[in-house]
Tab-separated table of C-alpha atoms in Angstrom:
chain	number	residue	atom	x	y	z
A	1	UNK	CA	89.856	80.035	121.690
A	2	UNK	CA	90.354	82.831	119.193
A	3	UNK	CA	93.048	85.498	119.743
A	4	UNK	CA	90.322	88.149	120.011
A	5	UNK	CA	88.600	86.213	122.794
A	6	UNK	CA	91.891	85.756	124.659
A	7	UNK	CA	92.530	89.477	124.353
A	8	UNK	CA	89.108	90.263	125.850
A	9	UNK	CA	89.672	87.869	128.738
A	10	UNK	CA	93.061	89.447	129.453
A	11	UNK	CA	91.407	92.882	129.429
A	12	UNK	CA	88.666	91.818	131.872
A	13	UNK	CA	91.176	90.193	134.221
A	14	UNK	CA	93.444	93.230	133.988
A	15	UNK	CA	90.617	95.656	134.789
A	16	UNK	CA	89.433	93.529	137.723
A	17	UNK	CA	92.954	93.162	139.103
A	18	UNK	CA	93.713	96.861	138.693
A	19	UNK	CA	90.628	98.029	140.572
A	20	UNK	CA	91.189	95.388	143.289
A	21	UNK	CA	94.674	96.742	143.887
A	22	UNK	CA	93.268	100.274	143.968
A	23	UNK	CA	90.647	99.131	146.534
A	24	UNK	CA	93.318	97.551	148.732
A	25	UNK	CA	95.275	100.792	148.554
A	26	UNK	CA	92.247	102.780	149.790
A	27	UNK	CA	91.578	100.182	152.544
A	28	UNK	CA	95.141	100.449	153.841
A	29	UNK	CA	94.989	104.230	153.657
A	30	UNK	CA	91.730	104.168	155.684
A	31	UNK	CA	92.708	101.626	158.348
A	32	UNK	CA	96.300	102.603	159.136
A	33	UNK	CA	95.360	105.982	160.765
A	34	UNK	CA	92.599	104.251	162.767
A	35	UNK	CA	95.028	101.625	164.027
A	36	UNK	CA	97.647	104.305	164.744
A	37	UNK	CA	95.151	106.229	166.882
A	38	UNK	CA	94.212	102.968	168.660
A	39	UNK	CA	90.593	103.064	167.497
A	40	UNK	CA	88.449	100.145	166.338
A	41	UNK	CA	88.357	99.337	162.661
A	42	UNK	CA	84.907	98.507	161.209
A	43	UNK	CA	86.319	95.930	158.823
A	44	UNK	CA	83.013	95.144	157.139
A	45	UNK	CA	82.317	98.810	156.357
A	46	UNK	CA	85.870	99.521	155.290
A	47	UNK	CA	86.494	96.426	153.182
A	48	UNK	CA	83.056	95.955	151.583
A	49	UNK	CA	82.473	99.691	151.229
A	50	UNK	CA	85.708	100.434	149.364
A	51	UNK	CA	85.569	97.305	147.230
A	52	UNK	CA	81.982	98.072	146.210
A	53	UNK	CA	83.049	101.504	145.008
A	54	UNK	CA	86.031	100.048	143.126
A	55	UNK	CA	84.016	97.336	141.361
A	56	UNK	CA	81.384	99.884	140.323
A	57	UNK	CA	84.241	101.797	138.692
A	58	UNK	CA	85.425	98.511	137.120
A	59	UNK	CA	81.944	98.008	135.592
A	60	UNK	CA	82.116	101.515	134.097
A	61	UNK	CA	85.713	101.101	132.808
A	62	UNK	CA	84.743	99.784	129.308
A	63	UNK	CA	82.732	102.969	128.713
A	64	UNK	CA	85.648	105.019	130.028
A	65	UNK	CA	88.079	103.275	127.679
A	66	UNK	CA	85.716	103.892	124.765
A	67	UNK	CA	85.688	107.611	125.591
A	68	UNK	CA	89.500	107.533	125.826
A	69	UNK	CA	89.808	105.933	122.395
A	70	UNK	CA	87.171	108.217	120.884
A	71	UNK	CA	88.860	111.398	122.106
A	72	UNK	CA	92.553	110.641	122.865
A	73	UNK	CA	93.982	113.316	125.141
A	74	UNK	CA	97.439	113.069	123.563
A	75	UNK	CA	96.076	113.980	120.135
A	76	UNK	CA	94.328	117.299	120.854
A	77	UNK	CA	94.443	119.656	123.829
A	78	UNK	CA	90.754	120.490	123.397
A	79	UNK	CA	89.940	116.899	124.363
A	80	UNK	CA	91.261	117.604	127.876
A	81	UNK	CA	88.380	120.026	128.501
A	82	UNK	CA	85.972	117.431	127.125
A	83	UNK	CA	87.268	114.782	129.501
A	84	UNK	CA	87.034	117.166	132.465
A	85	UNK	CA	83.272	117.195	131.890
A	86	UNK	CA	83.193	113.428	131.395
A	87	UNK	CA	85.110	112.887	134.643
A	88	UNK	CA	82.488	114.818	136.653
A	89	UNK	CA	79.687	112.828	134.989
A	90	UNK	CA	81.614	109.618	135.700
A	91	UNK	CA	81.962	110.501	139.385
A	92	UNK	CA	78.221	111.282	139.753
A	93	UNK	CA	77.204	108.137	137.829
A	94	UNK	CA	79.535	105.889	139.852
A	95	UNK	CA	78.194	107.335	143.113
A	96	UNK	CA	74.596	106.874	141.928
A	97	UNK	CA	75.280	103.194	141.198
A	98	UNK	CA	77.307	102.682	144.368
A	99	UNK	CA	74.715	103.979	146.863
A	100	UNK	CA	71.984	101.313	146.239
A	101	UNK	CA	74.616	98.576	146.541
A	102	UNK	CA	75.926	99.980	149.824
A	103	UNK	CA	72.372	100.219	151.193
A	104	UNK	CA	71.626	96.690	150.005
A	105	UNK	CA	74.781	95.308	151.649
A	106	UNK	CA	74.132	97.321	154.820
A	107	UNK	CA	77.466	99.135	154.771
A	108	UNK	CA	76.330	102.701	153.936
A	109	UNK	CA	78.779	105.001	155.789
A	110	UNK	CA	76.218	107.069	157.724
A	111	UNK	CA	74.389	106.679	161.077
A	112	UNK	CA	71.035	104.809	160.908
A	113	UNK	CA	68.330	104.981	159.781
A	114	UNK	CA	69.387	104.212	156.157
A	115	UNK	CA	68.687	107.168	153.834
A	116	UNK	CA	66.824	107.050	150.549
A	117	UNK	CA	68.870	106.533	147.372
A	118	UNK	CA	68.632	110.213	146.406
A	119	UNK	CA	69.634	111.293	149.904
A	120	UNK	CA	72.428	108.743	149.914
A	121	UNK	CA	73.795	110.088	146.621
A	122	UNK	CA	73.757	113.637	148.017
A	123	UNK	CA	75.555	112.426	151.166
A	124	UNK	CA	78.204	110.521	149.200
A	125	UNK	CA	78.794	113.446	146.826
A	126	UNK	CA	79.098	115.788	149.783
A	127	UNK	CA	82.033	113.654	151.009
A	128	UNK	CA	83.838	114.595	147.840
A	129	UNK	CA	83.082	114.350	144.146
A	130	UNK	CA	86.808	114.558	143.461
A	131	UNK	CA	87.320	110.855	144.296
A	132	UNK	CA	85.534	109.721	141.139
A	133	UNK	CA	87.204	112.462	139.070
A	134	UNK	CA	90.667	111.319	140.202
A	135	UNK	CA	89.855	107.672	139.361
A	136	UNK	CA	88.618	108.716	135.906
A	137	UNK	CA	91.832	110.617	135.144
A	138	UNK	CA	94.003	107.825	136.552
A	139	UNK	CA	92.433	105.329	134.132
A	140	UNK	CA	92.648	107.866	131.302
A	141	UNK	CA	96.373	108.450	131.938
A	142	UNK	CA	97.195	104.722	132.175
A	143	UNK	CA	95.268	104.043	128.984
A	144	UNK	CA	97.117	106.835	127.165
A	145	UNK	CA	100.467	105.339	128.240
A	146	UNK	CA	99.367	101.859	127.109
A	147	UNK	CA	98.141	103.251	123.776
A	148	UNK	CA	101.409	105.123	123.258
A	149	UNK	CA	103.492	101.991	123.882
A	150	UNK	CA	101.241	99.935	121.611
A	151	UNK	CA	101.547	102.493	118.799
A	152	UNK	CA	105.329	102.569	119.264
A	153	UNK	CA	105.491	98.765	118.864
A	154	UNK	CA	103.304	98.967	115.748
A	155	UNK	CA	105.563	101.630	114.238
A	156	UNK	CA	108.629	99.564	115.152
A	157	UNK	CA	107.137	96.480	113.475
A	158	UNK	CA	106.172	98.494	110.387
A	159	UNK	CA	109.685	99.949	110.201
A	160	UNK	CA	111.149	96.428	110.446
A	161	UNK	CA	108.819	95.161	107.698
A	162	UNK	CA	109.768	98.110	105.478
A	163	UNK	CA	113.440	97.366	106.139
A	164	UNK	CA	112.940	93.704	105.184
A	165	UNK	CA	111.093	94.696	102.007
A	166	UNK	CA	113.831	97.192	101.121
A	167	UNK	CA	116.448	94.483	101.659
A	168	UNK	CA	114.507	92.049	99.443
A	169	UNK	CA	114.134	94.686	96.724
A	170	UNK	CA	117.849	95.484	96.926
A	171	UNK	CA	118.655	91.763	96.625
A	172	UNK	CA	116.333	91.404	93.642
A	173	UNK	CA	117.908	94.468	92.023
A	174	UNK	CA	121.419	93.102	92.593
A	175	UNK	CA	120.395	89.723	91.112
A	176	UNK	CA	118.852	91.439	88.101
A	177	UNK	CA	121.988	93.522	87.584
A	178	UNK	CA	124.204	90.426	87.815
A	179	UNK	CA	122.008	88.538	85.365
A	180	UNK	CA	122.098	91.489	82.991
A	181	UNK	CA	125.894	91.678	83.167
A	182	UNK	CA	126.199	87.946	82.586
A	183	UNK	CA	123.780	87.944	79.681
A	184	UNK	CA	125.894	90.620	78.003
A	185	UNK	CA	128.816	88.190	77.836
A	186	UNK	CA	127.037	85.399	76.010
A	187	UNK	CA	126.212	87.221	72.756
A	188	UNK	CA	129.647	88.878	72.938
A	189	UNK	CA	131.664	85.672	72.529
A	190	UNK	CA	128.971	84.170	70.303
A	191	UNK	CA	129.315	86.962	67.740
A	192	UNK	CA	133.103	86.661	67.813
A	193	UNK	CA	132.928	82.903	67.251
A	194	UNK	CA	130.443	83.238	64.414
A	195	UNK	CA	132.754	85.804	62.840
A	196	UNK	CA	135.620	83.301	63.020
A	197	UNK	CA	133.456	80.607	61.402
A	198	UNK	CA	132.550	82.956	58.564
A	199	UNK	CA	136.252	83.647	57.995
A	200	UNK	CA	136.956	79.906	57.803
A	201	UNK	CA	134.115	79.449	55.318
A	202	UNK	CA	135.411	82.317	53.210
A	203	UNK	CA	138.854	80.670	53.262
A	204	UNK	CA	137.140	77.425	52.180
A	205	UNK	CA	138.347	75.642	55.307
A	206	UNK	CA	135.177	73.583	55.472
A	207	UNK	CA	136.454	70.905	57.846
A	208	UNK	CA	137.627	73.495	60.389
A	209	UNK	CA	134.356	75.425	60.047
A	210	UNK	CA	132.320	72.260	60.663
A	211	UNK	CA	134.450	71.359	63.685
A	212	UNK	CA	134.023	74.857	65.054
A	213	UNK	CA	130.234	74.747	64.556
A	214	UNK	CA	130.084	71.416	66.392
A	215	UNK	CA	132.134	72.747	69.308
A	216	UNK	CA	130.059	75.929	69.343
A	217	UNK	CA	126.927	73.813	69.711
A	218	UNK	CA	128.452	72.002	72.677
A	219	UNK	CA	129.478	75.325	74.180
A	220	UNK	CA	125.979	76.773	73.829
A	221	UNK	CA	124.461	73.690	75.477
A	222	UNK	CA	126.844	74.073	78.396
A	223	UNK	CA	125.998	77.770	78.603
A	224	UNK	CA	122.280	77.028	78.747
A	225	UNK	CA	122.850	74.452	81.508
A	226	UNK	CA	124.242	77.203	83.761
A	227	UNK	CA	122.167	80.107	82.507
A	228	UNK	CA	120.552	80.671	85.940
A	229	UNK	CA	123.749	80.240	87.969
A	230	UNK	CA	125.851	83.192	89.047
A	231	UNK	CA	128.520	80.944	90.566
A	232	UNK	CA	129.712	77.474	89.556
A	233	UNK	CA	132.435	75.146	90.872
A	234	UNK	CA	135.890	75.854	89.479
A	235	UNK	CA	136.063	72.495	87.650
A	236	UNK	CA	132.887	73.364	85.726
A	237	UNK	CA	134.133	76.831	84.839
A	238	UNK	CA	137.412	75.350	83.554
A	239	UNK	CA	135.548	72.755	81.482
A	240	UNK	CA	133.594	75.592	79.906
A	241	UNK	CA	136.837	77.480	79.294
A	242	UNK	CA	138.546	74.480	77.678
A	243	UNK	CA	135.542	74.030	75.413
A	244	UNK	CA	135.775	77.684	74.407
A	245	UNK	CA	139.518	77.438	73.787
A	246	UNK	CA	139.050	74.297	71.694
A	247	UNK	CA	137.009	76.470	69.301
A	248	UNK	CA	139.835	79.009	69.139
A	249	UNK	CA	142.361	76.177	68.571
A	250	UNK	CA	140.383	75.107	65.512
A	251	UNK	CA	140.720	78.654	64.262
A	252	UNK	CA	144.420	79.204	65.083
A	253	UNK	CA	145.545	75.559	64.908
A	254	UNK	CA	148.987	74.980	66.407
A	255	UNK	CA	149.654	78.678	67.046
A	256	UNK	CA	147.498	78.548	70.179
A	257	UNK	CA	148.793	76.525	73.085
A	258	UNK	CA	146.815	76.090	76.283
A	259	UNK	CA	147.940	75.042	79.758
A	260	UNK	CA	145.252	74.572	82.395
A	261	UNK	CA	146.157	72.487	85.432
A	262	UNK	CA	144.260	73.504	88.600
A	263	UNK	CA	144.884	71.579	91.835
A	264	UNK	CA	142.163	69.019	92.607
A	265	UNK	CA	141.719	70.492	96.089
A	266	UNK	CA	140.256	73.654	94.548
A	267	UNK	CA	137.882	71.996	92.103
A	268	UNK	CA	134.780	72.648	94.275
A	269	UNK	CA	135.566	76.291	95.031
A	270	UNK	CA	132.858	78.577	93.647
A	271	UNK	CA	133.744	81.148	91.005
A	272	UNK	CA	131.519	83.457	88.928
A	273	UNK	CA	130.249	81.682	85.830
A	274	UNK	CA	132.108	82.861	82.700
A	275	UNK	CA	134.549	84.916	84.774
A	276	UNK	CA	137.578	83.583	82.855
A	277	UNK	CA	136.145	83.537	79.332
A	278	UNK	CA	136.400	87.315	78.626
A	279	UNK	CA	139.932	87.380	80.095
A	280	UNK	CA	141.048	84.497	77.875
A	281	UNK	CA	139.257	86.048	74.907
A	282	UNK	CA	141.334	89.206	75.403
A	283	UNK	CA	144.485	87.073	75.510
A	284	UNK	CA	143.503	85.430	72.217
A	285	UNK	CA	142.552	88.699	70.552
A	286	UNK	CA	145.361	90.957	71.773
A	287	UNK	CA	148.050	88.367	72.489
A	288	UNK	CA	147.702	85.784	69.758
A	289	UNK	CA	145.902	88.070	67.294
A	290	UNK	CA	148.754	90.578	67.246
A	291	UNK	CA	151.560	88.044	67.074
A	292	UNK	CA	152.827	85.965	64.185
A	293	UNK	CA	154.366	83.454	66.564
A	294	UNK	CA	152.751	80.762	68.671
A	295	UNK	CA	151.316	82.011	71.957
A	296	UNK	CA	150.704	80.016	75.109
A	297	UNK	CA	147.763	80.884	77.348
A	298	UNK	CA	148.076	79.547	80.865
A	299	UNK	CA	145.451	79.428	83.606
A	300	UNK	CA	146.621	78.820	87.171
A	301	UNK	CA	144.545	78.547	90.352
A	302	UNK	CA	146.027	78.831	93.851
A	303	UNK	CA	144.700	79.548	97.330
A	304	UNK	CA	146.101	81.399	100.306
A	305	UNK	CA	144.642	82.833	103.534
A	306	UNK	CA	141.049	82.078	102.593
A	307	UNK	CA	141.322	83.604	99.115
A	308	UNK	CA	141.322	82.009	95.673
A	309	UNK	CA	143.669	83.432	93.059
A	310	UNK	CA	143.105	82.846	89.357
A	311	UNK	CA	145.881	83.921	86.997
A	312	UNK	CA	145.458	84.091	83.222
A	313	UNK	CA	148.700	84.866	81.414
A	314	UNK	CA	149.989	84.782	77.862
A	315	UNK	CA	153.402	85.243	76.278
A	316	UNK	CA	152.213	87.477	73.468
A	317	UNK	CA	153.534	90.982	72.697
A	318	UNK	CA	152.158	92.345	75.979
A	319	UNK	CA	150.587	95.701	76.687
A	320	UNK	CA	151.174	98.217	73.926
A	321	UNK	CA	151.377	100.976	76.537
A	322	UNK	CA	152.772	100.779	80.078
A	323	UNK	CA	149.504	102.293	81.236
A	324	UNK	CA	146.438	100.175	80.410
A	325	UNK	CA	143.910	102.034	78.285
A	326	UNK	CA	140.136	102.049	78.570
A	327	UNK	CA	138.939	98.478	79.327
A	328	UNK	CA	136.692	96.704	76.825
A	329	UNK	CA	133.205	95.487	77.593
A	330	UNK	CA	134.434	92.048	78.712
A	331	UNK	CA	136.937	93.395	81.243
A	332	UNK	CA	134.621	96.142	82.476
A	333	UNK	CA	131.761	93.682	82.769
A	334	UNK	CA	133.907	91.268	84.780
A	335	UNK	CA	134.974	94.032	87.199
A	336	UNK	CA	131.331	95.023	87.744
A	337	UNK	CA	130.260	91.436	88.400
A	338	UNK	CA	133.062	90.887	90.924
A	339	UNK	CA	132.152	94.108	92.727
A	340	UNK	CA	128.472	93.155	92.996
A	341	UNK	CA	129.155	89.555	94.045
A	342	UNK	CA	131.985	90.105	96.538
A	343	UNK	CA	132.325	93.869	97.158
A	344	UNK	CA	135.813	94.707	98.369
A	345	UNK	CA	136.581	90.995	98.785
A	346	UNK	CA	137.438	90.598	95.095
A	347	UNK	CA	140.132	92.176	92.954
A	348	UNK	CA	141.106	92.133	89.278
A	349	UNK	CA	144.555	93.339	88.199
A	350	UNK	CA	145.818	93.627	84.599
A	351	UNK	CA	149.570	94.072	84.240
A	352	UNK	CA	152.549	93.399	82.054
A	353	UNK	CA	153.902	89.894	82.675
A	354	UNK	CA	157.473	89.776	84.135
A	355	UNK	CA	159.042	88.284	80.998
A	356	UNK	CA	156.598	88.754	78.125
A	357	UNK	CA	152.898	89.087	77.536
A	358	UNK	CA	150.054	90.098	79.846
A	359	UNK	CA	149.025	88.707	83.198
A	360	UNK	CA	145.533	89.080	84.666
A	361	UNK	CA	145.075	88.182	88.327
A	362	UNK	CA	141.645	87.672	89.886
A	363	UNK	CA	141.360	87.282	93.651
A	364	UNK	CA	138.135	85.955	95.198
A	365	UNK	CA	136.951	84.878	98.658
A	366	UNK	CA	137.087	81.085	99.076
A	367	UNK	CA	133.528	79.742	98.954
A	368	UNK	CA	132.376	76.192	98.314
A	369	UNK	CA	129.053	74.544	97.544
A	370	UNK	CA	127.128	74.030	100.846
A	371	UNK	CA	126.862	70.367	101.767
A	372	UNK	CA	123.306	69.032	102.024
A	373	UNK	CA	122.231	68.049	105.521
A	374	UNK	CA	122.261	64.354	106.321
A	375	UNK	CA	118.806	62.719	106.801
A	376	UNK	CA	120.009	61.564	110.239
A	377	UNK	CA	120.771	65.124	111.370
């Protein structure tokens, strides 16, 4: 059965039930005073007579609902005057249809002999035309309430759908912004590395240049493997970082020392892809690049209270000024990515190291790769 058919059946049942309840109300209202006065109750006349009138109204209800939808009273005040006329017509029409049925069933509420149909209609209308008018307006009012509630639910559903669409658009925008920020990093370190290779070629250090080109190729392949990922496990990020630093070690030889020893328990913790590379690049450029001595770059990962802490430090000359100046594109880009990925849950601090050099501390919420559900679950 189609939804439209089910809706029609529910409407028919609802109309029938509603008018039956109204008929029972009129029957009770008619019989209680008779019983209170101790008089006899003509059950056939009362029950059949009232129910006939109610079911005639039920037969006319579809036309009444059409009029209600065509001229909704809540939309214009002028429609109220229109429906006043319709309610009088409805009352006369219902009485005209009711009289032949009452005569046919032998329950016309008048002393015998039975009148003609025209005389019966005049008699019934003389009892009161207001009965049909009141029924018309009762149905009109109930239909207006139903229509108002239905429209409210439609508006609520539309508002929810708009909210969902807005959320999806915001998510897509955030993803696009993150991808844009990440893509800015890749050509940044690529240009720097190519510049270093050119310097080696100019210095006729062919073997070092070839080694650097080979490592650069490996680095680019690894970059392409994770080009779609915003977050990767820590072990993968550190592998990428070691590959990058191996290129710099070709360039600076034994002047660059690297210490990376994360605990195995944190290897699956998710971190933003390429979050450490611009920090380490700054350490190479400003720490090792401005020192004639060997410089050690150390990367440490720890966890505490549901947060992951990554510390990149060097023992170079340190900050030239106690107050850090305007951050470069790498540092600024990293701050923006952390803010978009974690909001206030992430932090990046650049400071002078206690003894010598610079220390950069990144704090992130602890998140791991979701485990796939077991087939038995």
